[in-house]
Short mmCIF file of C-alpha atoms in Angstrom, two decimals:
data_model
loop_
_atom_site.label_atom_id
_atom_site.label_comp_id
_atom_site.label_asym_id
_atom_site.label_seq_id
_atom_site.Cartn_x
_atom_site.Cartn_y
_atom_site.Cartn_z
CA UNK A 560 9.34 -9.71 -3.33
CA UNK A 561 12.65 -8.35 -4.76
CA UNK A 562 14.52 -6.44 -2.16
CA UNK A 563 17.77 -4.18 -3.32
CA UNK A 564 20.32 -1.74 -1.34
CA UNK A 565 23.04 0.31 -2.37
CA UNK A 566 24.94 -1.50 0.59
CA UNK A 567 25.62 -3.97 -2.17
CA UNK A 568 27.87 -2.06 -4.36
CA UNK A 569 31.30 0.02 -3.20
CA UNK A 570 30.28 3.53 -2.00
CA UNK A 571 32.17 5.43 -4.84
CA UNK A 572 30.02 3.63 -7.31
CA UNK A 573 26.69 3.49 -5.33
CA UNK A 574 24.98 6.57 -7.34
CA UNK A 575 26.37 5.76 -10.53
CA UNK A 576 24.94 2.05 -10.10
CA UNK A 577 21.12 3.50 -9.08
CA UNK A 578 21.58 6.21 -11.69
CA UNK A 579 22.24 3.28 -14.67
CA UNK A 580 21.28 -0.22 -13.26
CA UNK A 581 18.46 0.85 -11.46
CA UNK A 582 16.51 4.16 -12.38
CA UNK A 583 17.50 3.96 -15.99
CA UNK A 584 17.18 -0.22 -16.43
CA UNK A 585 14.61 -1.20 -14.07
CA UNK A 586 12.14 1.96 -13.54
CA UNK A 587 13.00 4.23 -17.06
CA UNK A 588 13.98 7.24 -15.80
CA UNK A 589 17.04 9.43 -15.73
CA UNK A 590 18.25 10.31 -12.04
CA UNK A 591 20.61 13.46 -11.59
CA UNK A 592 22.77 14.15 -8.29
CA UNK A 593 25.72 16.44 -8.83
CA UNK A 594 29.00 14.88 -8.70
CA UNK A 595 29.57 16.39 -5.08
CA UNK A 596 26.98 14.97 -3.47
CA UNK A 597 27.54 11.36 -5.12
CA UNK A 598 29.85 9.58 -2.04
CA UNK A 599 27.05 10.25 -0.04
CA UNK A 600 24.44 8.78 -1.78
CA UNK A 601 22.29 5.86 -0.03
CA UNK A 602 18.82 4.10 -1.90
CA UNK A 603 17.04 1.47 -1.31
CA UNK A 604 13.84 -0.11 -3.23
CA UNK A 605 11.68 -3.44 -2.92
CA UNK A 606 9.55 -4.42 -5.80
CA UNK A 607 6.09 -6.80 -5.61
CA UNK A 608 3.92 -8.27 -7.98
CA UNK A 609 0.46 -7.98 -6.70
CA UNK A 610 -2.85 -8.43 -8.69
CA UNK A 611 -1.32 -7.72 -11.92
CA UNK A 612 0.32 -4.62 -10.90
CA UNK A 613 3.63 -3.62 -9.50
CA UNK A 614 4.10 -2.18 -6.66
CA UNK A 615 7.24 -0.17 -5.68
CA UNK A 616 8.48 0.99 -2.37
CA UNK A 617 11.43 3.27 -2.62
CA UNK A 618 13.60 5.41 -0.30
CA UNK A 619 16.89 7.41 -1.36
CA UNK A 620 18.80 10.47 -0.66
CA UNK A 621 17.98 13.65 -2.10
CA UNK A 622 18.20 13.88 -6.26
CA UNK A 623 16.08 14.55 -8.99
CA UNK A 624 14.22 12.15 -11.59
CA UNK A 625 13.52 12.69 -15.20
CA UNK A 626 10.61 10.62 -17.02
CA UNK A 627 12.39 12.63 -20.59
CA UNK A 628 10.48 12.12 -24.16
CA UNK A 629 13.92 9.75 -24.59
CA UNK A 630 13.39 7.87 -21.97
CA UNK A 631 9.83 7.27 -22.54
CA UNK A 632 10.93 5.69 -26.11
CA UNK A 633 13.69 3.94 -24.49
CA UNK A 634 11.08 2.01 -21.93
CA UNK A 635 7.34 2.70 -22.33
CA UNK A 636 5.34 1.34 -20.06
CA UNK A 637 1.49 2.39 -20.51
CA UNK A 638 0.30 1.48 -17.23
CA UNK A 639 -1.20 4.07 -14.74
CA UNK A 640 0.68 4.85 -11.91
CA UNK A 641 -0.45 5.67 -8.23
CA UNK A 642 2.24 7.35 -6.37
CA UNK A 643 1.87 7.89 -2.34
CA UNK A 644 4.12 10.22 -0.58
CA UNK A 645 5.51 8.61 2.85
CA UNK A 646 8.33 11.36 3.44
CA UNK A 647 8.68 14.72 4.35
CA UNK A 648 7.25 16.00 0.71
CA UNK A 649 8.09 16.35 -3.07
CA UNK A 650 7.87 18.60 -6.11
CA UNK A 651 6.48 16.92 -9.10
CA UNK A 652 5.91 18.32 -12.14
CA UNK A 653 5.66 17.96 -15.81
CA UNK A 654 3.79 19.67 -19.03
CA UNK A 655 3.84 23.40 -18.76
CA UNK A 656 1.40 24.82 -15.72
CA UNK A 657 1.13 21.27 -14.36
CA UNK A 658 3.78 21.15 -11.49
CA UNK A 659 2.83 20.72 -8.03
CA UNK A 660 3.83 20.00 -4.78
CA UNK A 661 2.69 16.87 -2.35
CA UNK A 662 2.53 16.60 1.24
CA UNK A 663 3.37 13.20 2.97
CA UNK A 664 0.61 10.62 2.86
CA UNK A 665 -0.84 12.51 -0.34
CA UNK A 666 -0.86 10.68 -3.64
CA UNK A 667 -0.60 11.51 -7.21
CA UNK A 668 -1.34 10.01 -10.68
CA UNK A 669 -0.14 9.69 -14.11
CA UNK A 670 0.45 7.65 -17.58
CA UNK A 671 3.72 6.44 -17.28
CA UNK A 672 4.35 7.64 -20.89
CA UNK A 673 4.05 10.93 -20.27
CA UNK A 674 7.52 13.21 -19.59
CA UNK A 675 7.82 14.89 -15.73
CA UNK A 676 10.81 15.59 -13.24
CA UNK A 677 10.22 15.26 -9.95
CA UNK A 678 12.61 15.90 -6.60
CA UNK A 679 12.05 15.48 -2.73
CA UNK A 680 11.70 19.09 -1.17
CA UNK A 681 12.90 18.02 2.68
CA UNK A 682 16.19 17.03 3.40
CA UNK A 683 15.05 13.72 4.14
CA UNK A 684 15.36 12.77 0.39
CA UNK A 685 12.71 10.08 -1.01
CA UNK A 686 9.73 8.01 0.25
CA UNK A 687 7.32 6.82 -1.57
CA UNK A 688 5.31 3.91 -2.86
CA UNK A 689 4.44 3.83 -6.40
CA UNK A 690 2.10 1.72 -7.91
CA UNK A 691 2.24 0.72 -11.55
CA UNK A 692 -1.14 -1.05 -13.09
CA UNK A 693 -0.99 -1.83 -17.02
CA UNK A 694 -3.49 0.20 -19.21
CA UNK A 695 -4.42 -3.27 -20.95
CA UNK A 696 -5.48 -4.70 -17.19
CA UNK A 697 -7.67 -2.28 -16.38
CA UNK A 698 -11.45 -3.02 -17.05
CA UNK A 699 -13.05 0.39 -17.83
CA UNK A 700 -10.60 0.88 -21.12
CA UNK A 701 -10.32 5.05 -22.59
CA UNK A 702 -7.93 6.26 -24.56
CA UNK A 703 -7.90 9.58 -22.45
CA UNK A 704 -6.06 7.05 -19.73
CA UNK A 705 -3.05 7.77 -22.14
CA UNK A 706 -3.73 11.44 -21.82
CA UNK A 707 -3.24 12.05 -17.37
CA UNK A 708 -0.28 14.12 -16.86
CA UNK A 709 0.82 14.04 -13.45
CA UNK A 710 -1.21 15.65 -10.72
CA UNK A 711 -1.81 15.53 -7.38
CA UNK A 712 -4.85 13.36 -6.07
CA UNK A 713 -7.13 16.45 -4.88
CA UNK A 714 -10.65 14.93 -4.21
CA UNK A 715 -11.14 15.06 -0.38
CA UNK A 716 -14.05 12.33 -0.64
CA UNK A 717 -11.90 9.49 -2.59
CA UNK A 718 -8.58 10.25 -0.70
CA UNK A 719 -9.27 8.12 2.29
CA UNK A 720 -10.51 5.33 0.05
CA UNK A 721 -7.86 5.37 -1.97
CA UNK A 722 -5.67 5.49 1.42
CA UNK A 723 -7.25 2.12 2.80
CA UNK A 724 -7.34 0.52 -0.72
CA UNK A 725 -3.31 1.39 -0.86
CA UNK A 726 -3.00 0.11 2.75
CA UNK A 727 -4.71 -3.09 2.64
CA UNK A 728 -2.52 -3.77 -1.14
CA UNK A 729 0.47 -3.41 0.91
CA UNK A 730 -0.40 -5.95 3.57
CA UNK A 731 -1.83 -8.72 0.70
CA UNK A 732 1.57 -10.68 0.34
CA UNK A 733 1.26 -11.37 3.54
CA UNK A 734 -2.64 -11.95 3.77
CA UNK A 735 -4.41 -14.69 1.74
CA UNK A 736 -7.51 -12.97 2.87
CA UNK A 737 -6.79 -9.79 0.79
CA UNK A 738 -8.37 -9.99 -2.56
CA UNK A 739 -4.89 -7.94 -4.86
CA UNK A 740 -6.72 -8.02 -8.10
CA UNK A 741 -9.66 -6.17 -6.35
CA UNK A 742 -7.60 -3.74 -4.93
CA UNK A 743 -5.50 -2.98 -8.05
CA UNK A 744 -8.94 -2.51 -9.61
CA UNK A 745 -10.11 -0.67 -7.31
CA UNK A 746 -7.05 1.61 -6.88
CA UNK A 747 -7.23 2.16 -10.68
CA UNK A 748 -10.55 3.14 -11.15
CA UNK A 749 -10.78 5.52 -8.37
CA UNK A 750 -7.60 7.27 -10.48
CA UNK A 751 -9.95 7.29 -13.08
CA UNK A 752 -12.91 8.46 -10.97
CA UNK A 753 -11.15 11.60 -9.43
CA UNK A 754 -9.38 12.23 -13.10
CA UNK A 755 -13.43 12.35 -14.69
CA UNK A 756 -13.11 9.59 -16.85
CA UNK A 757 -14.92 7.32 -14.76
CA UNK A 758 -18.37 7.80 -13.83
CA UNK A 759 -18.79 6.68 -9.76
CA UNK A 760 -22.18 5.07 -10.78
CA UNK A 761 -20.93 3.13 -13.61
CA UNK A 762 -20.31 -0.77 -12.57
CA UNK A 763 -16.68 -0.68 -12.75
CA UNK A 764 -16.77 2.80 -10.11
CA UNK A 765 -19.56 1.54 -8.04
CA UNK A 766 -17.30 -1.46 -7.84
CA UNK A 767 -14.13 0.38 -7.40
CA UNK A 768 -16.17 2.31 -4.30
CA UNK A 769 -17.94 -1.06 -2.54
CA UNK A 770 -14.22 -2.52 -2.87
CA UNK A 771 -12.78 0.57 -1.19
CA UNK A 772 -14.96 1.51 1.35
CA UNK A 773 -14.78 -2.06 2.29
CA UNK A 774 -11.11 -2.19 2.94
CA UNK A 775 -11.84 1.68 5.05
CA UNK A 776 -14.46 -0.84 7.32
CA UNK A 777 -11.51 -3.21 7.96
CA UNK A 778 -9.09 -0.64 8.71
CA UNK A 779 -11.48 0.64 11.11
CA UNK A 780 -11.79 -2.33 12.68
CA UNK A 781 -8.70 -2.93 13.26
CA UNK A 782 -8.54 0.11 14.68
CA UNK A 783 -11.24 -0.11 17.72
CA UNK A 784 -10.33 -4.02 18.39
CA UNK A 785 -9.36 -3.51 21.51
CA UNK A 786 -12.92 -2.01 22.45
CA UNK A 787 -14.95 -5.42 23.40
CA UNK A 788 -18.33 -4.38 21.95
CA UNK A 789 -17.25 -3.21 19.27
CA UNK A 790 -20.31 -3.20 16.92
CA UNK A 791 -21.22 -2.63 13.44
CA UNK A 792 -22.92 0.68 14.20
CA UNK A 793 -19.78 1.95 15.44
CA UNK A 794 -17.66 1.62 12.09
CA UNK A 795 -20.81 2.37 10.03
CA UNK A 796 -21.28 5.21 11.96
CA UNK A 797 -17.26 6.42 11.60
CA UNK A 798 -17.97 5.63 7.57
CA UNK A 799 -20.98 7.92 6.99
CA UNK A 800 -23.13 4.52 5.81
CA UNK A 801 -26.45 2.88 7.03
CA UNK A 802 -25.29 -0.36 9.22
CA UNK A 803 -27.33 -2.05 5.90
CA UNK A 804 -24.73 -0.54 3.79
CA UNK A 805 -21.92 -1.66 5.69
CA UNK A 806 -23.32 -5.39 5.85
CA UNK A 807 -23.74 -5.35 2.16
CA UNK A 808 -20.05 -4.21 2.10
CA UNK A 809 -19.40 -7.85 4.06
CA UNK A 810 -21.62 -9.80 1.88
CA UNK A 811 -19.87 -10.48 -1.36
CA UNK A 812 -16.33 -10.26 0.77
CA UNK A 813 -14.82 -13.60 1.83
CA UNK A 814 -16.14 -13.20 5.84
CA UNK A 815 -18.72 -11.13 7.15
CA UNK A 816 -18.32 -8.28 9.63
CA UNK A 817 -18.73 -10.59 12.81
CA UNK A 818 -15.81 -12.72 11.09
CA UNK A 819 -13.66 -9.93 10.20
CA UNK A 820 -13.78 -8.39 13.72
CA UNK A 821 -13.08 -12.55 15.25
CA UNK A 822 -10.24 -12.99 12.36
CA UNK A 823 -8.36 -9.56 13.09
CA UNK A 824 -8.60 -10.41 17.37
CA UNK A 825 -6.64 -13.59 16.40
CA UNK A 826 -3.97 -12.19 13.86
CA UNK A 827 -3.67 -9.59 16.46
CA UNK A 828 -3.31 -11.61 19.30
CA UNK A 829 -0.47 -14.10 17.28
CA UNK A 830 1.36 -11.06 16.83
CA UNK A 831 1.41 -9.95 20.52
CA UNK A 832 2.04 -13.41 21.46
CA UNK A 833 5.15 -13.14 19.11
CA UNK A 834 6.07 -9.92 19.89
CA UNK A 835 5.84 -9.97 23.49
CA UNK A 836 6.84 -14.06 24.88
CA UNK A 837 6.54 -12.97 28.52
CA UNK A 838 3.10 -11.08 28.66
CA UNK A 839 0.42 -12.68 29.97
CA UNK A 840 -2.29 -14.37 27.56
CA UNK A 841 -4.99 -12.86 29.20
CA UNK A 842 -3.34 -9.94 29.39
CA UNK A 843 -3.19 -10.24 25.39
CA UNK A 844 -6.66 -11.48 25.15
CA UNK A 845 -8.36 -8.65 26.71
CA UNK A 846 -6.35 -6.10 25.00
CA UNK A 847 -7.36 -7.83 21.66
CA UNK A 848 -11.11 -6.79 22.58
CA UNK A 849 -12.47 -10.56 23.96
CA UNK A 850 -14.82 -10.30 26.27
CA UNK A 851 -13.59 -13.69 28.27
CA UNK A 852 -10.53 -15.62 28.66
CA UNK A 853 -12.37 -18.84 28.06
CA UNK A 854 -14.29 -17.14 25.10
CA UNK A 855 -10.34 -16.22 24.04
CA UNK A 856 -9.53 -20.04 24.58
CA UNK A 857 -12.90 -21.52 22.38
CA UNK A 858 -11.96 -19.13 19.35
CA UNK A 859 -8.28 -19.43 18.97
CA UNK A 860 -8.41 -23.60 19.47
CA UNK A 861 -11.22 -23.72 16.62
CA UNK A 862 -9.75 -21.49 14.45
CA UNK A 863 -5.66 -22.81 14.77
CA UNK A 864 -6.33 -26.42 16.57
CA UNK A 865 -4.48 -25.54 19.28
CA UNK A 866 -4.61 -23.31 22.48
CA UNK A 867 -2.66 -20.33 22.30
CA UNK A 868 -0.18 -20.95 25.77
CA UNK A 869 0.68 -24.18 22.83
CA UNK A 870 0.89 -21.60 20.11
CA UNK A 871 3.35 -19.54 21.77
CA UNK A 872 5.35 -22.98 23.06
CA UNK A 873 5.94 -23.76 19.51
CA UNK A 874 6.77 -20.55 18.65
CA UNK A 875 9.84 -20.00 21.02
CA UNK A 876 10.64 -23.64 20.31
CA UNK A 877 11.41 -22.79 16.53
CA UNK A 878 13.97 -20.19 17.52
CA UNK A 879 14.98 -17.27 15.55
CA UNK A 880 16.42 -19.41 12.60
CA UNK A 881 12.66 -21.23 12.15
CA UNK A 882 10.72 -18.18 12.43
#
């Protein structure tokens, strides 16, 4: 991952550095901030490659981008991009009639060759991740992919699944489990789904919907963990699908449902154990959702070779410079 911070360059030159260095050199657009405002400017971006995509996460004070016709021949980038709102709001907009507003945890898409100006409407200035997937990458290929102005995401159905595909892309880096490529597929064709030039029963958007409601199923469960019988009727239930739906969902995924729910008690109860040195491991056990200490103890020695009280020993033993 590439981190950056306008902490790294003299205040007086902070905006003028973002303005040429980064938004002009790295992402191809043209920022604006009048020359009042510029002393207070503060940005601040990280940039990962994930399943042939990039994905950006970016926060700065309030200004506006331009994606001009200039800059667009300057840098073209035909890829799709999948924006998500995390702030207080923005105004996009770009060909005539086609400028809209989106609320936080909305998302919008676009070609990136295609001119628009966009500005944060809160006070709070920008947040957003932005996800950038090459036209060439993408398996369901049509030249009307070159053709999506920007526009807010506006199916109600494919917003959630497009919400846990985004959120389970985010946490990949850090989870071998997480199939990127999959997701970045998946992301990309249910764009192309909501924009009609996918069909949802074609392979590639019945694919793009197994993948996605898949990654809603594990959000879910992470969500009820802490309930101990926790069953697959419950998520299926929560998801609107047959519990035969659901387990197909599981079957061509690396670990099935009773594995998922097992693998997410342990991640969950490392990170307590991290988080919180003093609290008791039963304690942490039950509020992971296991239904016994000793049933706590079997699991986490078979899956790490170790019992957790050792876990957590070499833990604080590695002190904040090993961790």
């Amino acid at each position: 991952m590439y981190r950056w911070c306008t902490d790294e360059v003299e205040p007086s030159e902070r905006f003028d550095y973002w303005r040429e260095v980064r938004s002009k050199g790295l992402f191809g657009v043209t920022a604006e901030l009048g020359r009042e405002r510029r002393a207070d400017f503060s940005g601040e971006f990280s940039l990962r490659q994930l399943g042939g995509a990039g994905l950006v996460e970016l926060k700065a004070s309030s200004y506006t981008v331009e994606r001009s016709t200039s800059d667009i021949a300057y840098a073209p980038g035909d890829a799709i991009c999948v924006y998500q709102q995390l702030g207080s709001g923005g105004w996009f907009g770009g060909m005539r009639g086609s400028d809209f507003a989106i609320a936080n945890g909305s998302f919008a898409t676009s070609h990136t060759d295609l001119p628009y100006r966009t500005a944060p409407l809160g006070a709070g200035g920008f947040h957003l991740r932005i996800l950038k997937i090459p036209v060439s990458s993408i398996s369901a290929q049509d030249k009307r992919m070159r053709e999506l102005s920007p526009r807010t995401f506006g199916d109600p159905t494919l917003a959630p699944l497009l919400g846990a595909c985004f959120g389970d892309l985010n946490e990949a880096a850090d989870d071998v489990a997480l199939d990127a490529p999959s997701l970045v597929q998946a992301l990309a064709h249910l764009a192309l789904i909501e924009r009609g030039i996918v069909r949802p029963g074609s392979r590639s958007g019945q694919a793009a919907l197994r993948t996605a409601r898949h990654s809603q199923a594990r959000r879910l469960i992470a969500r009820h963990l802490q309930n101990p019988v926790l069953a697959p009727t419950m998520v299926a239930d929560e998801l609107g699908i047959s519990v035969r739906h659901l387990h197909m969902l599981f079957e061509t995924a690396a670990k099935s449902f009773s594995q998922t729910v097992t693998d997410e008690r342990l991640k969950q109860s490392r990170r307590l154990m991290r988080e919180a040195p003093e609290r008791l491991i039963a304690d942490i056990a039950a509020s992971c959702g296991f239904e016994s200490l000793a049933t706590y103890y079997r699991v986490f020695n078979a899956a790490y070779g170790m019992a957790p009280g050792d876990f957590r020993s070499d833990f604080r033993a590695q002190g904040p410079e090993g961790r």
